[in-house]
Amino acid sequence: MRPWLQTLPAAAFPEQVFPPMPGRLVYAVTAGERADLEVGRHYAAGTALCAAGQPQFLPLAARLICVSTETLVFAPEASHPTGPEPASLPVPPAPMRVRMVRPGIEDLIERARTFGIAGHGGAGFPLWKKLEGAQARSPSILVVNAVECEPGLAGDGALLALEPERVARGFEALVHVYSPQRALLAAHTSEPARRLGCEALVVPGGYPAGDERQICRQLGRPLGYRERSLDAGVLMLNVGTVAALGDALDGIAPNRRFVTVHGPAVARPSVLPAWLGTPLNDVLEAAAMNTALADDRGGSLGLRVGGLMMGTDVAPAQWRADEDAISRQIGVAQSTTGLYLRERLDASPAQPCINCQRCDAVCPQHLPVARLWQALDRQDAQATAPLLDGCNQCRCCDLVCPSGIGLADAFGAARLEVGEQARAAALANWYAGRYQAHQRREQERNAARERRRERRDGSARPQLADLLKAGRRRRRRPGV
C-alpha cells in the first residue's frame, strides 16, 4: 500500500451519543426557501426551517438571533436538557408523530421526503429520490455501506458500536419494503453484521474501498462508466442514512450525527456527536482543539470538511470563532462526515503534463487519465464525456502527478460543462421541435385557407357568368 493511502490512527469513540449544547446553531437556508420566522422569537425543537427546497428542522429549542440572505442563526435555550430524555429530541409536526411499524414503499418514500433525509456518506443526495428509483427497478441486493472510504474517518464505526438499534430499525424497514434476495452490511470486518443479525460483506481495506463501484465489483456486478448501483440491481445506502431513516419511522427528524475530527494538526483523532447546525469551530473546541487554534495567531491552519482525499476546503471566516461574522459560518450538515485540520498549503502553479502515466496506474476505476487530460487540454471534453462519468473524484491521480495538475477538479468541472451543454442542447432541440410544429400548423392553416378561398371563388364564378349572360340577353331584346 502506498504511504499516502495508509489509514490514519484510529479515532477515539465518544462516551455518550448525545452531543453537548452548542453556543449557536447555523443553518444554510436561502431567503426564498426559509419558513416564516421572526428574529427574537423562541422556537421549539422540531420547528421546520424551510418552506421550500430540502426540509430542515431545529434539533433543540432555540431563539432566532440573526437572519441573512443565506443563513439562519439560533441561540439554543440554556435550560433545555441535552440528554436522552424525549424533550431533547425534535418533535415533528402532528401528522408525522405516529410510529410506522410496517410501512409500505410509498410511506417510506413520503417520510424520507417530508423529513428531508439526505445521504450521510458525504454526497448529501436526497434519500427519497434513491428510494423512488429503487421502487421502479426492484433491486435484488440491499447493501448498507459502513465502509469508511476516506482514510481516518470513523463515524460509521461509532454509530454501529454505540447505536446499532437505530441502524436495525431502518434496515428492517428496507428489507420489508423491497424484499431483496440478499441484504448485506458492508464493513471491514464481519462483527457489525453479526451484531445486527444479517449477512456480512467484508470489504478489504485501502482507499477507496467504500466506493459503490468497488463494492459492486466485489459483488460480481461491475458498473459501466455511466451506470449507478441501481442499474446493476443493487440498492446501496450509507449506514448513517439508514439510521436517519429508522429515526424518521419513529417520528424523529434528522437532528445529529457523528463527526470525525482528525488531521496532522490534531494530536488525538476523535469521533464526536454533534447536533446538526453546530458551528464547525464548536466541534473543534469540543475535540480539545481550542489550544491549538488559540496558538494559531497567524492563521496557518486550514480546515477541510470531509476527509483528506475528497473533502472540501473552507475559508477561515466560515469556521473560525468570530461573533461578528457568525452569519458567514457554516454548521454541521447531514453530509458532514469529518473535519480535517492541517497546515494551510499554498497552491503552486501546475506544470505541463509530461505524460508519465502515473495517474493511469493508480486510478481505481481503470480510466485512461492521461488521455482524458490531453483531451481536456485540447478543449475537447465532448469526446471523453462517457469516461468522465466514470470518475468518482477520489483524487488518487492528483497525489501522484509530478506536475501538480489538479486532475480530479478538472474532470469534475469538465463533467459539469458537458452536462450543461447536454441540457442546453436538449433545450434547444425542444424549442426547435416546438418551432417546427408551429411551422407545420401554419402551413396546414394556410393550405386550408387556400382551399376555402378556391371553393368560394369557384362557386362565385358561375353566378357572375350567369349574371353577365342574362344582362346581354336583356340588351338584345327589343325595347330594352
GROMACS .gro file of C-alpha atoms in nm:
model
  480
    1MET     CA    1   0.000   0.000   0.000
    2ARG     CA    2   0.128   0.346  -0.083
    3PRO     CA    3   0.217   0.567   0.219
    4TRP     CA    4  -0.048   0.826   0.134
    5LEU     CA    5  -0.319   0.559   0.133
    6GLN     CA    6  -0.245   0.426   0.480
    7THR     CA    7  -0.521   0.470   0.735
    8LEU     CA    8  -0.461   0.738   0.995
    9PRO     CA    9  -0.451   0.647   1.368
   10ALA     CA   10  -0.780   0.509   1.496
   11ALA     CA   11  -1.014   0.777   1.626
   12ALA     CA   12  -1.147   0.752   1.980
   13PHE     CA   13  -1.520   0.690   2.013
   14PRO     CA   14  -1.728   0.923   2.233
   15GLU     CA   15  -1.856   0.821   2.575
   16GLN     CA   16  -2.210   0.946   2.506
   17VAL     CA   17  -2.428   0.957   2.197
   18PHE     CA   18  -2.599   1.290   2.269
   19PRO     CA   19  -2.387   1.599   2.196
   20PRO     CA   20  -2.335   1.887   2.439
   21MET     CA   21  -2.536   2.201   2.381
   22PRO     CA   22  -2.361   2.434   2.131
   23GLY     CA   23  -2.344   2.808   2.175
   24ARG     CA   24  -2.503   2.870   1.834
   25LEU     CA   25  -2.683   2.679   1.561
   26VAL     CA   26  -2.623   2.785   1.200
   27TYR     CA   27  -2.827   2.664   0.902
   28ALA     CA   28  -2.781   2.732   0.532
   29VAL     CA   29  -3.130   2.841   0.424
   30THR     CA   30  -3.175   3.094   0.144
   31ALA     CA   31  -3.430   3.373   0.161
   32GLY     CA   32  -3.653   3.208  -0.098
   33GLU     CA   33  -3.667   2.876   0.091
   34ARG     CA   34  -3.699   2.970   0.458
   35ALA     CA   35  -4.016   2.946   0.656
   36ASP     CA   36  -4.191   3.246   0.813
   37LEU     CA   37  -3.960   3.302   1.113
   38GLU     CA   38  -3.917   3.614   1.326
   39VAL     CA   39  -3.592   3.735   1.481
   40GLY     CA   40  -3.604   3.728   1.859
   41ARG     CA   41  -3.877   3.467   1.880
   42HIS     CA   42  -3.834   3.136   2.063
   43TYR     CA   43  -3.897   2.816   1.866
   44ALA     CA   44  -3.950   2.462   1.989
   45ALA     CA   45  -3.745   2.160   1.888
   46GLY     CA   46  -3.869   2.015   1.562
   47THR     CA   47  -3.967   2.352   1.409
   48ALA     CA   48  -3.947   2.343   1.030
   49LEU     CA   49  -3.693   2.592   0.897
   50CYS     CA   50  -3.777   2.561   0.527
   51ALA     CA   51  -4.096   2.629   0.335
   52ALA     CA   52  -3.941   2.502   0.010
   53GLY     CA   53  -3.641   2.301  -0.102
   54GLN     CA   54  -3.468   2.045   0.120
   55PRO     CA   55  -3.653   2.032   0.458
   56GLN     CA   56  -3.455   2.114   0.774
   57PHE     CA   57  -3.570   2.104   1.135
   58LEU     CA   58  -3.449   2.268   1.453
   59PRO     CA   59  -3.295   1.997   1.676
   60LEU     CA   60  -3.317   2.194   2.002
   61ALA     CA   61  -3.539   2.464   2.146
   62ALA     CA   62  -3.372   2.790   2.046
   63ARG     CA   63  -3.421   3.161   1.981
   64LEU     CA   64  -3.364   3.308   1.635
   65ILE     CA   65  -3.099   3.580   1.670
   66CYS     CA   66  -2.979   3.650   1.315
   67VAL     CA   67  -3.114   3.622   0.962
   68SER     CA   68  -2.907   3.682   0.648
   69THR     CA   69  -2.967   3.616   0.283
   70GLU     CA   70  -2.831   3.261   0.310
   71THR     CA   71  -2.824   3.160   0.678
   72LEU     CA   72  -3.033   3.137   0.995
   73VAL     CA   73  -2.857   3.164   1.333
   74PHE     CA   74  -3.019   3.039   1.654
   75ALA     CA   75  -2.917   3.053   2.019
   76PRO     CA   76  -3.016   2.728   2.198
   77GLU     CA   77  -3.207   2.762   2.524
   78ALA     CA   78  -2.973   2.730   2.822
   79SER     CA   79  -3.238   2.549   3.026
   80HIS     CA   80  -3.303   2.288   2.760
   81PRO     CA   81  -3.193   1.932   2.852
   82THR     CA   82  -2.937   1.762   2.629
   83GLY     CA   83  -2.975   1.405   2.741
   84PRO     CA   84  -3.173   1.113   2.604
   85GLU     CA   85  -3.498   1.249   2.751
   86PRO     CA   86  -3.780   1.276   2.495
   87ALA     CA   87  -3.789   1.654   2.540
   88SER     CA   88  -3.443   1.684   2.389
   89LEU     CA   89  -3.547   1.518   2.064
   90PRO     CA   90  -3.708   1.711   1.779
   91VAL     CA   91  -4.085   1.673   1.768
   92PRO     CA   92  -4.209   1.668   1.408
   93PRO     CA   93  -4.548   1.809   1.302
   94ALA     CA   94  -4.852   1.629   1.436
   95PRO     CA   95  -4.931   1.418   1.124
   96MET     CA   96  -4.584   1.258   1.140
   97ARG     CA   97  -4.573   1.167   1.511
   98VAL     CA   98  -4.719   0.822   1.451
   99ARG     CA   99  -4.458   0.548   1.461
  100MET     CA  100  -4.462   0.333   1.148
  101VAL     CA  101  -4.438  -0.037   1.230
  102ARG     CA  102  -4.484  -0.191   0.885
  103PRO     CA  103  -4.451   0.092   0.633
  104GLY     CA  104  -4.531   0.048   0.268
  105ILE     CA  105  -4.299   0.168  -0.004
  106GLU     CA  106  -4.499   0.487  -0.061
  107ASP     CA  107  -4.498   0.557   0.315
  108LEU     CA  108  -4.121   0.512   0.325
  109ILE     CA  109  -4.062   0.749   0.033
  110GLU     CA  110  -4.300   1.011   0.170
  111ARG     CA  111  -4.146   1.007   0.515
  112ALA     CA  112  -3.795   1.040   0.372
  113ARG     CA  113  -3.914   1.335   0.161
  114THR     CA  114  -4.105   1.507   0.444
  115PHE     CA  115  -3.821   1.475   0.693
  116GLY     CA  116  -3.558   1.585   0.441
  117ILE     CA  117  -3.323   1.289   0.489
  118ALA     CA  118  -3.006   1.330   0.284
  119GLY     CA  119  -2.713   1.097   0.229
  120HIS     CA  120  -2.480   1.077   0.530
  121GLY     CA  121  -2.187   0.943   0.330
  122GLY     CA  122  -2.072   1.283   0.206
  123ALA     CA  123  -2.266   1.350  -0.115
  124GLY     CA  124  -2.589   1.459   0.054
  125PHE     CA  125  -2.817   1.314  -0.217
  126PRO     CA  126  -3.186   1.321  -0.112
  127LEU     CA  127  -3.285   0.977   0.011
  128TRP     CA  128  -3.639   0.984  -0.127
  129LYS     CA  129  -3.510   1.012  -0.484
  130LYS     CA  130  -3.297   0.700  -0.442
  131LEU     CA  131  -3.587   0.510  -0.282
  132GLU     CA  132  -3.816   0.619  -0.564
  133GLY     CA  133  -3.564   0.494  -0.821
  134ALA     CA  134  -3.542   0.163  -0.636
  135GLN     CA  135  -3.922   0.133  -0.644
  136ALA     CA  136  -3.914   0.140  -1.024
  137ARG     CA  137  -3.624  -0.109  -1.057
  138SER     CA  138  -3.688  -0.362  -0.777
  139PRO     CA  139  -3.326  -0.421  -0.663
  140SER     CA  140  -3.229  -0.777  -0.579
  141ILE     CA  141  -2.947  -0.678  -0.339
  142LEU     CA  142  -2.961  -0.433  -0.049
  143VAL     CA  143  -2.625  -0.309   0.081
  144VAL     CA  144  -2.590  -0.094   0.392
  145ASN     CA  145  -2.249   0.063   0.340
  146ALA     CA  146  -2.048   0.105   0.663
  147VAL     CA  147  -1.708   0.105   0.492
  148GLU     CA  148  -1.516   0.421   0.577
  149CYS     CA  149  -1.395   0.519   0.232
  150GLU     CA  150  -1.182   0.815   0.344
  151PRO     CA  151  -0.864   0.749   0.545
  152GLY     CA  152  -0.909   0.843   0.908
  153LEU     CA  153  -1.290   0.860   0.923
  154ALA     CA  154  -1.460   0.653   1.193
  155GLY     CA  155  -1.812   0.794   1.227
  156ASP     CA  156  -1.982   0.488   1.075
  157GLY     CA  157  -1.799   0.259   1.314
  158ALA     CA  158  -1.903   0.473   1.612
  159LEU     CA  159  -2.266   0.463   1.500
  160LEU     CA  160  -2.265   0.085   1.472
  161ALA     CA  161  -2.088   0.042   1.804
  162LEU     CA  162  -2.296   0.287   2.008
  163GLU     CA  163  -2.639   0.297   1.841
  164PRO     CA  164  -2.695  -0.023   1.643
  165GLU     CA  165  -3.068  -0.017   1.719
  166ARG     CA  166  -3.113   0.294   1.501
  167VAL     CA  167  -2.949   0.115   1.209
  168ALA     CA  168  -3.150  -0.203   1.269
  169ARG     CA  169  -3.480  -0.009   1.261
  170GLY     CA  170  -3.415   0.138   0.916
  171PHE     CA  171  -3.255  -0.183   0.789
  172GLU     CA  172  -3.561  -0.391   0.880
  173ALA     CA  173  -3.794  -0.142   0.711
  174LEU     CA  174  -3.594  -0.152   0.387
  175VAL     CA  175  -3.589  -0.532   0.384
  176HIS     CA  176  -3.964  -0.541   0.448
  177VAL     CA  177  -4.044  -0.290   0.171
  178TYR     CA  178  -3.813  -0.407  -0.111
  179SER     CA  179  -3.783  -0.780  -0.026
  180PRO     CA  180  -3.433  -0.819  -0.175
  181GLN     CA  181  -3.281  -1.159  -0.236
  182ARG     CA  182  -2.977  -1.057  -0.029
  183ALA     CA  183  -2.944  -0.793   0.245
  184LEU     CA  184  -2.586  -0.721   0.346
  185LEU     CA  185  -2.392  -0.492   0.576
  186ALA     CA  186  -2.062  -0.393   0.413
  187ALA     CA  187  -1.777  -0.328   0.656
  188HIS     CA  188  -1.410  -0.409   0.702
  189THR     CA  189  -1.500  -0.690   0.946
  190SER     CA  190  -1.797  -0.919   0.997
  191GLU     CA  191  -1.853  -0.810   1.358
  192PRO     CA  192  -2.108  -0.529   1.283
  193ALA     CA  193  -2.317  -0.762   1.068
  194ARG     CA  194  -2.310  -1.026   1.340
  195ARG     CA  195  -2.449  -0.776   1.589
  196LEU     CA  196  -2.733  -0.685   1.353
  197GLY     CA  197  -2.801  -1.046   1.261
  198CYS     CA  198  -2.758  -1.001   0.885
  199GLU     CA  199  -2.525  -1.120   0.611
  200ALA     CA  200  -2.179  -0.963   0.610
  201LEU     CA  201  -1.987  -0.830   0.314
  202VAL     CA  202  -1.626  -0.799   0.426
  203VAL     CA  203  -1.455  -0.531   0.217
  204PRO     CA  204  -1.073  -0.524   0.216
  205GLY     CA  205  -0.903  -0.211   0.344
  206GLY     CA  206  -0.746   0.054   0.128
  207TYR     CA  207  -0.872   0.367  -0.036
  208PRO     CA  208  -1.130   0.398  -0.195
  209ALA     CA  209  -1.272   0.068  -0.072
  210GLY     CA  210  -1.613   0.213   0.020
  211ASP     CA  211  -1.693   0.344  -0.328
  212GLU     CA  212  -2.007   0.192  -0.477
  213ARG     CA  213  -1.821   0.082  -0.789
  214GLN     CA  214  -1.568  -0.111  -0.581
  215ILE     CA  215  -1.842  -0.282  -0.378
  216CYS     CA  216  -2.048  -0.368  -0.687
  217ARG     CA  217  -1.737  -0.516  -0.846
  218GLN     CA  218  -1.686  -0.730  -0.535
  219LEU     CA  219  -2.049  -0.844  -0.563
  220GLY     CA  220  -1.987  -0.959  -0.920
  221ARG     CA  221  -2.190  -0.675  -1.071
  222PRO     CA  222  -1.939  -0.432  -1.224
  223LEU     CA  223  -2.072  -0.096  -1.336
  224GLY     CA  224  -2.020   0.080  -1.664
  225TYR     CA  225  -1.887   0.433  -1.675
  226ARG     CA  226  -2.236   0.585  -1.685
  227GLU     CA  227  -2.405   0.331  -1.459
  228ARG     CA  228  -2.500   0.357  -1.093
  229SER     CA  229  -2.558   0.079  -0.843
  230LEU     CA  230  -2.933   0.069  -0.910
  231ASP     CA  231  -2.858  -0.006  -1.276
  232ALA     CA  232  -2.698  -0.331  -1.156
  233GLY     CA  233  -2.989  -0.417  -0.924
  234VAL     CA  234  -2.810  -0.302  -0.606
  235LEU     CA  235  -2.964  -0.053  -0.363
  236MET     CA  236  -2.671   0.089  -0.165
  237LEU     CA  237  -2.721   0.327   0.128
  238ASN     CA  238  -2.482   0.467   0.386
  239VAL     CA  239  -2.527   0.331   0.736
  240GLY     CA  240  -2.590   0.681   0.872
  241THR     CA  241  -2.864   0.737   0.615
  242VAL     CA  242  -3.029   0.409   0.720
  243ALA     CA  243  -3.014   0.517   1.086
  244ALA     CA  244  -3.177   0.851   0.997
  245LEU     CA  245  -3.450   0.659   0.814
  246GLY     CA  246  -3.507   0.448   1.124
  247ASP     CA  247  -3.542   0.766   1.332
  248ALA     CA  248  -3.789   0.908   1.080
  249LEU     CA  249  -4.005   0.597   1.108
  250ASP     CA  250  -4.016   0.666   1.483
  251GLY     CA  251  -4.124   1.024   1.416
  252ILE     CA  252  -3.784   1.190   1.471
  253ALA     CA  253  -3.638   1.424   1.213
  254PRO     CA  254  -3.261   1.422   1.141
  255ASN     CA  255  -3.104   1.601   1.438
  256ARG     CA  256  -2.746   1.479   1.496
  257ARG     CA  257  -2.462   1.276   1.355
  258PHE     CA  258  -2.110   1.154   1.442
  259VAL     CA  259  -1.826   1.371   1.312
  260THR     CA  260  -1.460   1.264   1.298
  261VAL     CA  261  -1.204   1.531   1.390
  262HIS     CA  262  -0.861   1.435   1.252
  263GLY     CA  263  -0.564   1.558   1.055
  264PRO     CA  264  -0.195   1.641   1.106
  265ALA     CA  265  -0.282   1.929   1.341
  266VAL     CA  266  -0.490   1.700   1.566
  267ALA     CA  267  -0.292   1.529   1.840
  268ARG     CA  268  -0.560   1.267   1.911
  269PRO     CA  269  -0.824   1.196   1.645
  270SER     CA  270  -1.170   1.154   1.791
  271VAL     CA  271  -1.532   1.097   1.691
  272LEU     CA  272  -1.785   1.338   1.839
  273PRO     CA  273  -2.165   1.353   1.830
  274ALA     CA  274  -2.283   1.690   1.701
  275TRP     CA  275  -2.623   1.849   1.659
  276LEU     CA  276  -2.700   1.947   1.301
  277GLY     CA  277  -2.625   2.316   1.270
  278THR     CA  278  -2.341   2.321   1.526
  279PRO     CA  279  -2.071   2.565   1.404
  280LEU     CA  280  -1.757   2.383   1.295
  281ASN     CA  281  -1.544   2.574   1.545
  282ASP     CA  282  -1.760   2.443   1.831
  283VAL     CA  283  -1.693   2.087   1.717
  284LEU     CA  284  -1.319   2.154   1.710
  285GLU     CA  285  -1.331   2.303   2.059
  286ALA     CA  286  -1.525   2.003   2.186
  287ALA     CA  287  -1.242   1.789   2.047
  288ALA     CA  288  -0.997   1.978   2.274
  289MET     CA  289  -0.852   2.162   1.976
  290ASN     CA  290  -0.909   2.509   2.126
  291THR     CA  291  -0.548   2.534   2.250
  292ALA     CA  292  -0.406   2.456   1.906
  293LEU     CA  293  -0.642   2.709   1.749
  294ALA     CA  294  -0.556   2.974   2.007
  295ASP     CA  295  -0.185   2.935   1.929
  296ASP     CA  296  -0.260   2.973   1.558
  297ARG     CA  297  -0.249   3.352   1.560
  298GLY     CA  298  -0.105   3.373   1.212
  299GLY     CA  299  -0.389   3.174   1.062
  300SER     CA  300  -0.163   2.895   0.937
  301LEU     CA  301  -0.419   2.620   0.999
  302GLY     CA  302  -0.665   2.524   0.731
  303LEU     CA  303  -0.982   2.317   0.759
  304ARG     CA  304  -1.123   2.066   0.514
  305VAL     CA  305  -1.479   1.943   0.561
  306GLY     CA  306  -1.493   1.570   0.492
  307GLY     CA  307  -1.181   1.360   0.454
  308LEU     CA  308  -0.826   1.404   0.337
  309MET     CA  309  -0.893   1.294  -0.020
  310MET     CA  310  -1.242   1.406  -0.122
  311GLY     CA  311  -1.307   1.681   0.132
  312THR     CA  312  -1.373   2.047   0.058
  313ASP     CA  313  -1.154   2.328   0.187
  314VAL     CA  314  -1.345   2.607   0.363
  315ALA     CA  315  -1.245   2.969   0.411
  316PRO     CA  316  -1.128   3.078   0.759
  317ALA     CA  317  -1.432   3.305   0.801
  318GLN     CA  318  -1.658   3.002   0.766
  319TRP     CA  319  -1.520   2.813   1.064
  320ARG     CA  320  -1.310   3.034   1.294
  321ALA     CA  321  -1.476   3.174   1.609
  322ASP     CA  322  -1.585   3.529   1.527
  323GLU     CA  323  -1.905   3.657   1.683
  324ASP     CA  324  -1.925   3.942   1.433
  325ALA     CA  325  -1.913   3.700   1.139
  326ILE     CA  326  -2.140   3.429   1.277
  327SER     CA  327  -2.376   3.461   0.978
  328ARG     CA  328  -2.090   3.363   0.744
  329GLN     CA  329  -2.005   3.045   0.932
  330ILE     CA  330  -2.126   2.703   0.832
  331GLY     CA  331  -2.268   2.436   1.057
  332VAL     CA  332  -2.265   2.059   1.068
  333ALA     CA  333  -2.490   1.912   0.798
  334GLN     CA  334  -2.615   1.561   0.734
  335SER     CA  335  -2.329   1.511   0.487
  336THR     CA  336  -2.052   1.635   0.724
  337THR     CA  337  -1.851   1.319   0.777
  338GLY     CA  338  -1.540   1.474   0.928
  339LEU     CA  339  -1.323   1.778   0.990
  340TYR     CA  340  -0.963   1.753   0.869
  341LEU     CA  341  -0.733   2.012   1.030
  342ARG     CA  342  -0.390   2.074   0.881
  343GLU     CA  343  -0.141   2.341   0.787
  344ARG     CA  344  -0.264   2.566   0.510
  345LEU     CA  345  -0.099   2.482   0.180
  346ASP     CA  346  -0.007   2.748  -0.070
  347ALA     CA  347  -0.115   2.635  -0.413
  348SER     CA  348   0.175   2.625  -0.657
  349PRO     CA  349   0.115   2.670  -1.029
  350ALA     CA  350   0.074   2.349  -1.224
  351GLN     CA  351   0.338   2.247  -1.475
  352PRO     CA  352   0.273   2.099  -1.821
  353CYS     CA  353   0.189   1.729  -1.839
  354ILE     CA  354   0.492   1.510  -1.911
  355ASN     CA  355   0.277   1.207  -1.999
  356CYS     CA  356   0.437   0.986  -1.733
  357GLN     CA  357   0.103   0.799  -1.698
  358ARG     CA  358   0.140   0.750  -1.325
  359CYS     CA  359  -0.220   0.863  -1.298
  360ASP     CA  360  -0.333   0.569  -1.513
  361ALA     CA  361  -0.163   0.323  -1.278
  362VAL     CA  362  -0.338   0.444  -0.959
  363CYS     CA  363  -0.689   0.510  -1.093
  364PRO     CA  364  -0.926   0.269  -0.912
  365GLN     CA  365  -1.175   0.296  -1.198
  366HIS     CA  366  -0.908   0.200  -1.456
  367LEU     CA  367  -0.967   0.516  -1.658
  368PRO     CA  368  -0.715   0.641  -1.916
  369VAL     CA  369  -0.647   0.950  -1.706
  370ALA     CA  370  -0.360   1.082  -1.917
  371ARG     CA  371  -0.569   1.059  -2.234
  372LEU     CA  372  -0.859   1.230  -2.061
  373TRP     CA  373  -0.637   1.519  -1.957
  374GLN     CA  374  -0.491   1.554  -2.305
  375ALA     CA  375  -0.842   1.572  -2.449
  376LEU     CA  376  -0.937   1.842  -2.198
  377ASP     CA  377  -0.616   2.026  -2.277
  378ARG     CA  378  -0.734   2.035  -2.640
  379GLN     CA  379  -1.071   2.174  -2.527
  380ASP     CA  380  -1.238   1.853  -2.647
  381ALA     CA  381  -1.443   1.747  -2.344
  382GLN     CA  382  -1.727   1.604  -2.554
  383ALA     CA  383  -1.501   1.331  -2.693
  384THR     CA  384  -1.442   1.196  -2.341
  385ALA     CA  385  -1.790   1.252  -2.194
  386PRO     CA  386  -1.865   0.880  -2.127
  387LEU     CA  387  -1.530   0.835  -1.950
  388LEU     CA  388  -1.577   1.148  -1.738
  389ASP     CA  389  -1.890   0.994  -1.585
  390GLY     CA  390  -1.674   0.709  -1.455
  391CYS     CA  391  -1.455   0.939  -1.242
  392ASN     CA  392  -1.552   0.932  -0.873
  393GLN     CA  393  -1.333   1.231  -0.774
  394CYS     CA  394  -1.110   1.015  -0.549
  395ARG     CA  395  -0.803   1.236  -0.625
  396CYS     CA  396  -0.559   0.945  -0.641
  397CYS     CA  397  -0.432   1.089  -0.968
  398ASP     CA  398  -0.369   1.427  -0.804
  399LEU     CA  399  -0.141   1.276  -0.542
  400VAL     CA  400   0.092   1.106  -0.788
  401CYS     CA  401   0.105   1.377  -1.055
  402PRO     CA  402   0.463   1.519  -1.062
  403SER     CA  403   0.338   1.828  -1.246
  404GLY     CA  404   0.094   1.921  -0.971
  405ILE     CA  405  -0.210   1.920  -1.200
  406GLY     CA  406  -0.549   1.917  -1.029
  407LEU     CA  407  -0.684   1.638  -1.245
  408ALA     CA  408  -0.988   1.549  -1.032
  409ASP     CA  409  -1.110   1.909  -1.019
  410ALA     CA  410  -1.054   1.946  -1.392
  411PHE     CA  411  -1.254   1.630  -1.463
  412GLY     CA  412  -1.533   1.743  -1.231
  413ALA     CA  413  -1.551   2.084  -1.399
  414ALA     CA  414  -1.548   1.922  -1.744
  415ARG     CA  415  -1.828   1.686  -1.643
  416LEU     CA  416  -2.037   1.982  -1.528
  417GLU     CA  417  -1.961   2.162  -1.853
  418VAL     CA  418  -2.061   1.859  -2.060
  419GLY     CA  419  -2.378   1.826  -1.855
  420GLU     CA  420  -2.464   2.193  -1.910
  421GLN     CA  421  -2.400   2.155  -2.282
  422ALA     CA  422  -2.621   1.846  -2.293
  423ARG     CA  423  -2.900   2.029  -2.110
  424ALA     CA  424  -2.862   2.330  -2.339
  425ALA     CA  425  -2.872   2.102  -2.646
  426ALA     CA  426  -3.182   1.925  -2.514
  427LEU     CA  427  -3.348   2.261  -2.450
  428ALA     CA  428  -3.252   2.383  -2.799
  429ASN     CA  429  -3.395   2.063  -2.953
  430TRP     CA  430  -3.714   2.112  -2.756
  431TYR     CA  431  -3.751   2.470  -2.881
  432ALA     CA  432  -3.664   2.359  -3.237
  433GLY     CA  433  -3.932   2.091  -3.215
  434ARG     CA  434  -4.188   2.344  -3.098
  435TYR     CA  435  -4.090   2.583  -3.380
  436GLN     CA  436  -4.115   2.309  -3.642
  437ALA     CA  437  -4.454   2.204  -3.508
  438HIS     CA  438  -4.564   2.566  -3.526
  439GLN     CA  439  -4.442   2.591  -3.885
  440ARG     CA  440  -4.635   2.277  -3.977
  441ARG     CA  441  -4.951   2.414  -3.818
  442GLU     CA  442  -4.910   2.742  -4.006
  443GLN     CA  443  -4.863   2.557  -4.334
  444GLU     CA  444  -5.173   2.349  -4.267
  445ARG     CA  445  -5.371   2.662  -4.181
  446ASN     CA  446  -5.254   2.838  -4.499
  447ALA     CA  447  -5.339   2.531  -4.713
  448ALA     CA  448  -5.686   2.507  -4.556
  449ARG     CA  449  -5.740   2.881  -4.607
  450GLU     CA  450  -5.637   2.850  -4.972
  451ARG     CA  451  -5.874   2.557  -5.025
  452ARG     CA  452  -6.163   2.751  -4.876
  453ARG     CA  453  -6.086   3.052  -5.099
  454GLU     CA  454  -6.071   2.836  -5.407
  455ARG     CA  455  -6.406   2.676  -5.322
  456ARG     CA  456  -6.555   3.018  -5.259
  457ASP     CA  457  -6.415   3.161  -5.582
  458GLY     CA  458  -6.518   2.853  -5.783
  459SER     CA  459  -6.878   2.878  -5.666
  460ALA     CA  460  -6.888   3.256  -5.728
  461ARG     CA  461  -6.767   3.248  -6.094
  462PRO     CA  462  -7.070   3.060  -6.239
  463GLN     CA  463  -7.301   3.307  -6.071
  464LEU     CA  464  -7.117   3.602  -6.220
  465ALA     CA  465  -7.113   3.441  -6.564
  466ASP     CA  466  -7.487   3.379  -6.542
  467LEU     CA  467  -7.546   3.740  -6.450
  468LEU     CA  468  -7.342   3.861  -6.746
  469LYS     CA  469  -7.530   3.635  -6.988
  470ALA     CA  470  -7.863   3.749  -6.851
  471GLY     CA  471  -7.756   4.112  -6.897
  472ARG     CA  472  -7.657   4.052  -7.257
  473ARG     CA  473  -7.988   3.882  -7.332
  474ARG     CA  474  -8.180   4.171  -7.186
  475ARG     CA  475  -7.991   4.417  -7.403
  476ARG     CA  476  -8.072   4.221  -7.718
  477ARG     CA  477  -8.447   4.227  -7.654
  478PRO     CA  478  -8.642   4.486  -7.849
  479GLY     CA  479  -8.749   4.780  -7.641
  480VAL     CA  480  -8.478   4.728  -7.384
   0.00000   0.00000   0.00000
